[in-house]
CSV table of C-alpha atoms in Angstrom, one decimal:
chain,number,residue,atom,x,y,z
A,164,MET,CA,-1.9,5.7,27.7
A,165,ASN,CA,-3.3,2.3,26.5
A,166,PHE,CA,-1.4,0.0,24.2
A,167,ASP,CA,-4.1,-2.6,24.1
A,168,LEU,CA,-6.5,-3.0,21.2
A,169,THR,CA,-10.2,-3.2,21.9
A,170,ASP,CA,-12.0,-6.5,21.7
A,171,GLU,CA,-13.4,-5.5,18.3
A,172,GLN,CA,-10.0,-4.5,17.0
A,173,ASP,CA,-8.5,-7.8,18.3
A,174,GLN,CA,-11.2,-9.7,16.4
A,175,LEU,CA,-10.6,-7.6,13.3
A,176,ARG,CA,-6.9,-8.2,13.4
A,177,ASP,CA,-7.3,-12.0,13.9
A,178,ALA,CA,-9.9,-12.2,11.1
A,179,VAL,CA,-7.8,-10.3,8.6
A,180,ARG,CA,-4.7,-12.3,9.5
A,181,ALA,CA,-6.6,-15.5,8.8
A,182,LEU,CA,-7.8,-14.2,5.4
A,183,GLY,CA,-4.3,-13.1,4.4
A,184,ARG,CA,-2.8,-16.4,5.3
A,185,ARG,CA,-5.4,-18.3,3.3
A,186,TYR,CA,-4.0,-16.5,0.2
A,187,GLY,CA,-0.4,-15.9,1.3
A,188,HIS,CA,2.7,-14.6,-0.4
A,189,SER,CA,2.7,-17.2,-3.1
A,190,TYR,CA,-0.7,-16.0,-4.3
A,191,PHE,CA,0.6,-12.4,-4.3
A,192,VAL,CA,3.7,-13.3,-6.3
A,193,SER,CA,1.9,-15.5,-8.8
A,194,LYS,CA,-0.5,-12.6,-9.6
A,195,ALA,CA,2.3,-10.1,-9.9
A,196,LYS,CA,4.3,-12.3,-12.2
A,197,ALA,CA,1.3,-13.1,-14.4
A,198,GLY,CA,0.5,-9.4,-14.8
A,199,GLU,CA,-2.8,-10.0,-13.0
A,200,HIS,CA,-4.5,-8.3,-10.0
A,201,THR,CA,-5.3,-9.6,-6.6
A,202,THR,CA,-9.0,-9.5,-7.5
A,203,GLU,CA,-10.1,-12.5,-5.5
A,204,LEU,CA,-8.5,-11.3,-2.3
A,205,TRP,CA,-9.8,-7.7,-2.8
A,206,HIS,CA,-13.4,-8.9,-3.4
A,207,GLU,CA,-13.4,-11.2,-0.4
A,208,ALA,CA,-11.9,-8.5,1.9
A,209,GLY,CA,-14.7,-6.2,0.6
A,210,ARG,CA,-17.4,-8.8,1.2
A,211,LEU,CA,-16.2,-9.3,4.7
A,212,GLY,CA,-16.2,-5.6,5.4
A,213,TYR,CA,-12.4,-5.1,5.8
A,214,LEU,CA,-12.1,-2.5,3.0
A,215,GLY,CA,-14.6,-0.2,4.5
A,216,VAL,CA,-13.7,-0.3,8.2
A,217,ASN,CA,-13.0,3.4,8.2
A,218,ILE,CA,-16.2,4.4,6.3
A,219,PRO,CA,-19.3,5.5,8.3
A,220,THR,CA,-22.0,2.9,8.7
A,221,GLU,CA,-24.6,5.0,6.9
A,222,TYR,CA,-22.6,4.4,3.7
A,223,GLY,CA,-22.1,0.7,4.2
A,224,GLY,CA,-18.8,0.9,6.2
A,225,GLY,CA,-17.7,-0.4,9.6
A,226,GLY,CA,-17.8,3.0,11.3
A,227,GLY,CA,-14.2,2.7,12.6
A,228,GLY,CA,-11.2,4.9,11.9
A,229,ILE,CA,-7.7,4.9,10.4
A,230,THR,CA,-6.6,2.7,13.4
A,231,GLU,CA,-8.8,-0.1,12.1
A,232,LEU,CA,-7.8,0.4,8.5
A,233,ALA,CA,-4.1,0.4,9.5
A,234,LEU,CA,-4.7,-3.0,11.2
A,235,VAL,CA,-6.1,-4.3,7.9
A,236,CYS,CA,-3.1,-3.0,6.0
A,237,GLU,CA,-0.6,-4.4,8.4
A,238,GLU,CA,-2.1,-7.9,8.8
A,239,LEU,CA,-2.5,-8.5,5.1
A,240,ALA,CA,1.1,-7.3,4.6
A,241,ALA,CA,2.3,-9.6,7.5
A,242,ALA,CA,0.7,-12.5,5.6
A,243,GLY,CA,2.7,-11.6,2.5
A,244,CYS,CA,0.0,-9.6,0.7
A,245,PRO,CA,0.8,-5.9,0.9
A,246,LEU,CA,-2.0,-4.3,-1.1
A,247,LEU,CA,-1.1,-0.8,-2.2
A,248,LEU,CA,-4.6,0.1,-3.2
A,249,LEU,CA,-5.7,-0.2,0.4
A,250,VAL,CA,-3.8,3.0,0.9
A,251,VAL,CA,-5.0,4.7,-2.3
A,252,SER,CA,-8.7,3.8,-2.3
A,253,PRO,CA,-10.1,3.3,1.3
A,254,ALA,CA,-7.5,5.5,3.1
A,255,ILE,CA,-7.1,8.5,0.7
A,256,ALA,CA,-10.1,8.6,-1.6
A,257,ALA,CA,-12.7,7.5,0.9
A,258,THR,CA,-11.4,9.8,3.6
A,259,VAL,CA,-11.4,12.8,1.2
A,260,ILE,CA,-14.9,12.2,0.0
A,261,ASN,CA,-16.3,11.4,3.4
A,262,LYS,CA,-14.8,14.5,5.0
A,263,HIS,CA,-15.1,17.1,2.2
A,264,GLY,CA,-17.3,15.7,-0.5
A,265,THR,CA,-20.9,16.6,-1.1
A,266,GLU,CA,-23.6,14.4,0.3
A,267,GLU,CA,-24.4,13.2,-3.3
A,268,GLN,CA,-20.7,12.3,-3.7
A,269,ARG,CA,-20.7,10.4,-0.5
A,270,LYS,CA,-23.8,8.4,-1.4
A,271,ARG,CA,-22.5,7.8,-4.9
A,272,HIS,CA,-19.0,6.5,-4.0
A,273,LEU,CA,-18.6,5.4,-0.4
A,274,PRO,CA,-20.8,2.3,-0.5
A,275,GLY,CA,-18.8,0.9,-3.4
A,276,LEU,CA,-15.5,1.8,-1.8
A,277,ALA,CA,-16.7,0.0,1.4
A,278,ASP,CA,-17.7,-3.3,-0.3
A,279,GLY,CA,-14.8,-3.3,-2.8
A,280,SER,CA,-17.0,-3.0,-5.9
A,281,GLN,CA,-15.5,0.4,-6.6
A,282,LYS,CA,-11.9,1.7,-6.6
A,283,ILE,CA,-10.8,5.3,-6.7
A,284,VAL,CA,-7.1,6.0,-7.2
A,285,PHE,CA,-5.3,9.2,-6.5
A,286,ALA,CA,-3.3,11.5,-8.8
A,287,ILE,CA,-1.2,14.3,-7.4
A,288,THR,CA,2.4,13.6,-8.5
A,289,GLU,CA,3.7,15.2,-11.7
A,290,PRO,CA,6.8,14.7,-13.8
A,291,ASP,CA,8.1,18.2,-13.0
A,292,ALA,CA,6.6,19.2,-9.7
A,293,GLY,CA,6.7,15.8,-7.9
A,294,SER,CA,4.1,16.1,-5.2
A,295,ASN,CA,4.7,19.8,-4.5
A,296,PHE,CA,1.2,21.1,-5.0
A,297,HIS,CA,2.5,24.7,-5.1
A,298,ARG,CA,4.0,23.8,-8.5
A,299,LEU,CA,1.4,21.6,-10.0
A,300,GLY,CA,1.0,22.1,-13.7
A,301,THR,CA,-2.4,20.3,-14.0
A,302,VAL,CA,-5.0,23.1,-14.4
A,303,ALA,CA,-8.8,23.1,-14.3
A,304,ARG,CA,-10.6,25.9,-16.0
A,305,ARG,CA,-14.3,26.7,-16.3
A,306,ASP,CA,-16.2,26.2,-19.5
A,307,GLY,CA,-19.8,27.2,-18.9
A,308,ASP,CA,-21.0,24.9,-16.1
A,309,ASP,CA,-18.3,22.3,-16.9
A,310,TRP,CA,-14.7,22.0,-16.0
A,311,LEU,CA,-11.8,21.3,-18.4
A,312,LEU,CA,-8.7,19.5,-17.0
A,313,SER,CA,-5.3,19.5,-18.7
A,314,GLY,CA,-2.0,18.3,-17.5
A,315,ARG,CA,0.2,15.2,-16.7
A,316,LYS,CA,0.4,12.9,-13.7
A,317,VAL,CA,3.0,10.2,-13.0
A,318,TYR,CA,3.4,7.2,-10.7
A,319,ILE,CA,-0.4,6.8,-10.4
A,320,SER,CA,-1.2,3.4,-8.9
A,321,GLY,CA,-3.9,1.1,-10.1
A,322,VAL,CA,-5.5,3.2,-12.9
A,323,ASP,CA,-6.2,0.1,-14.9
A,324,GLU,CA,-8.4,-1.4,-12.2
A,325,ALA,CA,-10.2,1.7,-11.0
A,326,ASP,CA,-13.5,3.3,-11.9
A,327,HIS,CA,-12.3,6.8,-11.1
A,328,VAL,CA,-9.2,8.8,-10.3
A,329,LEU,CA,-9.1,11.6,-7.8
A,330,VAL,CA,-7.1,14.3,-9.6
A,331,VAL,CA,-5.4,17.2,-7.8
A,332,ALA,CA,-5.4,20.2,-10.1
A,333,ARG,CA,-5.2,24.0,-9.7
A,334,THR,CA,-7.9,26.5,-10.5
A,335,GLU,CA,-7.8,30.2,-10.8
A,336,ASP,CA,-9.4,32.2,-8.0
A,337,ALA,CA,-11.5,34.8,-9.7
A,338,SER,CA,-11.2,37.2,-6.7
A,339,SER,CA,-7.4,37.1,-6.5
A,340,GLY,CA,-6.2,35.7,-9.8
A,341,LYS,CA,-4.1,33.2,-7.9
A,342,LEU,CA,-4.1,29.5,-8.5
A,343,LYS,CA,-5.5,27.3,-5.7
A,344,PRO,CA,-5.8,23.5,-5.4
A,345,ALA,CA,-9.0,21.6,-6.2
A,346,LEU,CA,-9.8,17.9,-6.4
A,347,PHE,CA,-11.9,16.3,-9.1
A,348,ILE,CA,-13.4,12.8,-9.3
A,349,VAL,CA,-12.6,11.8,-12.9
A,350,PRO,CA,-13.9,8.6,-14.6
A,351,THR,CA,-11.0,6.6,-15.9
A,352,ASP,CA,-12.7,6.2,-19.2
A,353,ALA,CA,-13.3,9.9,-19.7
A,354,PRO,CA,-12.6,11.3,-23.2
A,355,GLY,CA,-9.3,13.1,-23.2
A,356,LEU,CA,-7.8,11.0,-20.4
A,357,GLU,CA,-5.1,8.6,-21.6
A,358,LYS,CA,-2.8,6.3,-19.6
A,359,SER,CA,0.6,4.8,-20.3
A,360,LYS,CA,1.9,2.0,-18.1
A,361,LEU,CA,5.3,2.5,-16.6
A,362,ASP,CA,7.8,-0.3,-16.5
A,363,MET,CA,8.8,-0.7,-12.8
A,364,GLU,CA,11.5,-2.9,-11.2
A,365,ILE,CA,9.1,-3.8,-8.4
A,366,LEU,CA,7.2,-7.1,-8.1
A,367,SER,CA,3.7,-6.0,-7.6
A,368,PRO,CA,0.2,-6.9,-8.9
A,369,GLU,CA,-0.6,-3.1,-8.9
A,370,ASN,CA,0.7,-1.2,-11.9
A,371,GLN,CA,2.0,2.4,-12.2
A,372,PHE,CA,0.9,4.8,-14.9
A,373,LEU,CA,1.6,8.1,-16.5
A,374,LEU,CA,-1.6,10.0,-17.1
A,375,TYR,CA,-2.3,12.6,-19.8
A,376,LEU,CA,-5.3,14.9,-19.4
A,377,ASP,CA,-6.1,16.8,-22.6
A,378,ASP,CA,-9.1,19.1,-21.9
A,379,VAL,CA,-11.0,16.4,-20.0
A,380,ARG,CA,-14.5,17.7,-19.7
A,381,LEU,CA,-16.2,17.2,-16.4
A,382,PRO,CA,-19.6,18.2,-15.0
A,383,ALA,CA,-19.7,20.7,-12.2
A,384,ASP,CA,-20.4,18.0,-9.6
A,385,ALA,CA,-17.0,16.3,-10.3
A,386,LEU,CA,-15.5,19.0,-8.1
A,387,VAL,CA,-15.0,17.6,-4.6
A,388,GLY,CA,-17.0,19.6,-2.1
A,389,GLU,CA,-19.5,22.4,-2.4
A,390,SER,CA,-17.0,25.0,-3.7
A,391,LEU,CA,-13.4,25.7,-4.5
A,392,ASP,CA,-12.8,26.5,-0.8
A,393,ALA,CA,-12.9,22.7,-0.1
A,394,GLY,CA,-9.8,22.1,-2.2
A,395,LEU,CA,-7.0,22.7,0.2
A,396,PRO,CA,-8.6,21.0,3.3
A,397,ALA,CA,-9.6,18.1,1.1
A,398,LEU,CA,-6.1,17.7,-0.2
A,399,PHE,CA,-4.6,17.6,3.3
A,400,ALA,CA,-7.4,15.3,4.6
A,401,GLY,CA,-5.9,12.4,2.6
A,402,LEU,CA,-2.2,12.9,3.6
A,403,ASN,CA,-2.2,11.7,7.2
A,404,PRO,CA,-4.2,8.5,6.4
A,405,GLU,CA,-1.9,7.9,3.5
A,406,ARG,CA,1.2,8.1,5.6
A,407,ILE,CA,-0.2,6.0,8.5
A,408,THR,CA,-1.5,3.2,6.2
A,409,VAL,CA,1.7,3.1,4.2
A,410,ALA,CA,3.6,2.8,7.4
A,411,ALA,CA,1.3,0.0,8.6
A,412,MET,CA,1.9,-1.9,5.3
A,413,GLY,CA,5.6,-1.5,5.8
A,414,ALA,CA,5.5,-2.7,9.4
A,415,GLY,CA,3.5,-5.7,8.3
A,416,THR,CA,6.0,-6.5,5.5
A,417,GLY,CA,8.8,-6.3,8.0
A,418,ARG,CA,7.0,-8.7,10.3
A,419,TYR,CA,6.5,-11.1,7.4
A,420,ALA,CA,10.2,-11.0,6.5
A,421,ILE,CA,11.4,-11.5,10.1
A,422,GLU,CA,9.0,-14.4,10.6
A,423,LYS,CA,10.2,-16.1,7.4
A,424,ALA,CA,13.9,-15.7,8.4
A,425,SER,CA,13.3,-16.8,12.0
A,426,ASP,CA,11.5,-20.0,10.8
A,427,TYR,CA,14.5,-20.7,8.5
A,428,THR,CA,17.3,-20.0,11.0
A,429,THR,CA,15.8,-22.1,13.8
A,430,THR,CA,15.8,-25.2,11.6
A,431,ARG,CA,18.7,-24.7,9.2
A,432,LYS,CA,21.8,-26.6,10.4
A,433,VAL,CA,25.2,-26.3,8.8
A,434,TRP,CA,28.0,-26.4,11.4
A,435,GLY,CA,28.1,-29.0,14.1
A,436,GLY,CA,24.4,-29.8,14.0
A,437,ARG,CA,23.4,-26.4,15.6
A,438,PRO,CA,20.8,-24.2,13.9
A,439,ILE,CA,22.4,-21.2,12.3
A,440,GLY,CA,20.1,-18.9,14.4
A,441,SER,CA,22.1,-19.9,17.5
A,442,HIS,CA,25.0,-17.9,16.1
A,443,GLN,CA,25.0,-14.2,17.1
A,444,GLY,CA,26.1,-13.1,13.7
A,445,VAL,CA,22.8,-14.4,12.4
A,446,ALA,CA,20.5,-13.8,15.4
A,447,HIS,CA,21.6,-10.3,16.3
A,448,PRO,CA,20.8,-8.7,13.0
A,449,LEU,CA,17.3,-10.3,13.0
A,450,ALA,CA,16.7,-9.2,16.6
A,451,HIS,CA,17.8,-5.7,15.7
A,452,ALA,CA,15.4,-5.6,12.7
A,453,ALA,CA,12.6,-6.9,15.0
A,454,VAL,CA,13.2,-4.1,17.4
A,455,GLN,CA,13.1,-1.5,14.7
A,456,VAL,CA,9.8,-2.9,13.3
A,457,GLU,CA,8.2,-2.9,16.8
A,458,LEU,CA,9.3,0.7,17.4
A,459,ALA,CA,7.7,1.6,14.1
A,460,ARG,CA,4.5,-0.1,15.1
A,461,LEU,CA,4.3,1.9,18.2
A,462,MET,CA,4.5,5.2,16.3
A,463,ILE,CA,1.9,3.9,13.8
A,464,HIS,CA,-0.5,3.2,16.7
A,465,LYS,CA,0.2,6.7,18.1
A,466,ALA,CA,-0.3,8.4,14.8
A,467,ALA,CA,-3.6,6.5,14.1
A,468,THR,CA,-4.9,7.2,17.6
A,469,LEU,CA,-4.2,10.9,17.3
A,470,TYR,CA,-5.8,11.1,13.8
A,471,ASP,CA,-8.9,9.3,15.0
A,472,ALA,CA,-9.1,11.7,17.9
A,473,GLY,CA,-9.2,14.6,15.5
A,474,ARG,CA,-5.8,16.0,16.6
A,475,ASP,CA,-4.7,16.6,13.1
A,476,LEU,CA,-1.5,18.7,13.7
A,477,GLU,CA,-0.1,16.1,16.2
A,478,ALA,CA,-1.2,13.3,13.9
A,479,GLY,CA,0.7,15.0,11.0
A,480,VAL,CA,4.0,14.9,13.0
A,481,ALA,CA,3.4,11.4,14.3
A,482,GLY,CA,2.3,10.2,10.8
A,483,ASN,CA,5.4,11.4,9.2
A,484,MET,CA,7.6,9.9,11.9
A,485,ALA,CA,5.7,6.6,11.6
A,486,LYS,CA,6.2,6.5,7.8
A,487,TYR,CA,9.9,7.3,8.2
A,488,ALA,CA,10.4,4.6,10.9
A,489,ALA,CA,8.4,2.0,9.1
A,490,GLY,CA,10.1,2.6,5.7
A,491,GLU,CA,13.5,2.2,7.3
A,492,ALA,CA,12.5,-0.8,9.4
A,493,ALA,CA,10.8,-2.7,6.5
A,494,ALA,CA,13.8,-2.2,4.2
A,495,LEU,CA,16.1,-3.4,7.0
A,496,ALA,CA,14.0,-6.4,7.9
A,497,VAL,CA,13.7,-7.6,4.3
A,498,ASP,CA,17.4,-7.1,3.6
A,499,THR,CA,18.4,-8.8,6.9
A,500,ALA,CA,16.1,-11.7,6.1
A,501,VAL,CA,17.6,-12.2,2.6
A,502,GLN,CA,21.1,-12.2,4.2
A,503,ALA,CA,20.1,-14.7,6.9
A,504,LEU,CA,18.7,-17.1,4.3
A,505,GLY,CA,21.8,-16.8,2.1
A,506,GLY,CA,21.2,-18.1,-1.4
A,507,ALA,CA,17.7,-19.3,-0.4
A,508,GLY,CA,16.8,-15.7,0.3
A,509,MET,CA,17.2,-14.8,-3.3
A,510,THR,CA,14.8,-17.5,-4.5
A,511,THR,CA,11.1,-17.1,-5.2
A,512,GLU,CA,10.3,-20.1,-3.2
A,513,TYR,CA,11.4,-18.6,0.1
A,514,GLY,CA,9.5,-15.3,-0.6
A,515,VAL,CA,11.7,-12.5,0.8
A,516,ALA,CA,13.7,-11.2,-2.1
A,517,THR,CA,10.3,-10.7,-3.9
A,518,LEU,CA,9.7,-7.8,-1.5
A,519,LEU,CA,13.1,-6.0,-2.0
A,520,GLY,CA,11.8,-3.5,-4.6
A,521,ALA,CA,8.6,-2.7,-2.7
A,522,VAL,CA,10.4,-1.9,0.6
A,523,ARG,CA,13.0,0.2,-1.2
A,524,ALA,CA,10.2,2.2,-2.8
A,525,GLY,CA,8.7,2.6,0.7
A,526,ARG,CA,11.7,4.9,1.6
A,527,ILE,CA,10.8,7.1,-1.4
A,528,ALA,CA,7.0,7.2,-1.6
A,529,PRO,CA,4.6,8.7,-0.9
A,530,VAL,CA,7.0,11.2,0.7
A,531,SER,CA,10.8,10.6,0.8
A,532,ARG,CA,12.7,10.1,4.0
A,533,GLU,CA,14.6,13.3,3.3
A,534,MET,CA,11.4,15.4,3.1
A,535,ILE,CA,10.2,13.9,6.3
A,536,LEU,CA,13.5,14.9,8.0
A,537,ASN,CA,13.0,18.4,6.6
A,538,PHE,CA,9.5,18.4,8.1
A,539,VAL,CA,10.8,17.2,11.5
A,540,ALA,CA,13.7,19.7,11.5
A,541,GLN,CA,11.4,22.6,10.7
A,542,HIS,CA,8.2,21.8,12.6
A,543,VAL,CA,9.5,19.9,15.6
A,544,LEU,CA,13.0,21.3,16.1
A,545,GLY,CA,12.3,24.8,15.0
A,546,GLN,CA,15.0,25.0,12.3
A,547,ASP,CA,14.8,27.3,9.3
A,548,LYS,CA,13.2,25.9,6.2
A,549,SER,CA,16.0,24.3,4.1
A,550,TYR,CA,14.2,24.0,0.7
């Protein structure tokens, strides 16, 4: 068991940290409040190769794995720039296309995903079904050589800044008559695809959308993979990377909050000339939050290592645990930081309350803490399924 990063991973971590700090949380907040995107940071990260660290070298990537991408997600978040589309585009879309797409799909999309010139977002959640793919109402049906997609999707991140959306639908299996999942790469300007921006109480430069698909016509090669049999494995291919990178982003956000609070409490003096951090009522909650963040980081490292080793079942358990731990730890860290800073914690200047909405959402999405507990109870503890 090795807890040390390789020299290359150390160099990647340090380089991404330096990039994130050059932009910083004030950049992130200013973009979000202006209704703009973090385009400059995204393009620079792409040019430097950080967006494609998990993409094979033959398609312009760094040839690493989810371990490396998790480092990128964590360090940018630790600099105050938690970029949600890192999870959606390089982690989910690139992994699905690389593992289960056709060679033509890999050549068409992976180089752009690697250098940041292309973004592909992900659409599974629906108003009625949530992310339960057994109940998805979005259906794809054949029309000659083409496909027609109809349905609705909700809470779809970044549609306004993406070239394509990876849509999870259901198709009818001709042999059994049953519906089975399939994934389609859909241009965001396709006729019949409409988007409606959702008003969210989260300060973020990335927007959320409701999507309407009304007989969106797609060519045969929009289907991910060589056949419909690729649908289910392609869907599951993106879930573990999603959970691991979301967890990494949460851990980085927790680190950022604790660092901001620690800097403040070691210099803020109110009673008798002593810094407020010398009082246990201030120091102990911060120390507790720091412990929780570090524990989450260990589970993230374990999950990423298992995933990159091809141990998918074990990575699924560890990835869910990592996402749970990081979601709880990030929410605790930001809330504790706000409390330690007092009134200053609620100001934009000090940059911690600006993350309250995001870390609260991290306990809900992409899978809620309750569903993770259901998963652990059933698959780790051997309990009967409760839902």
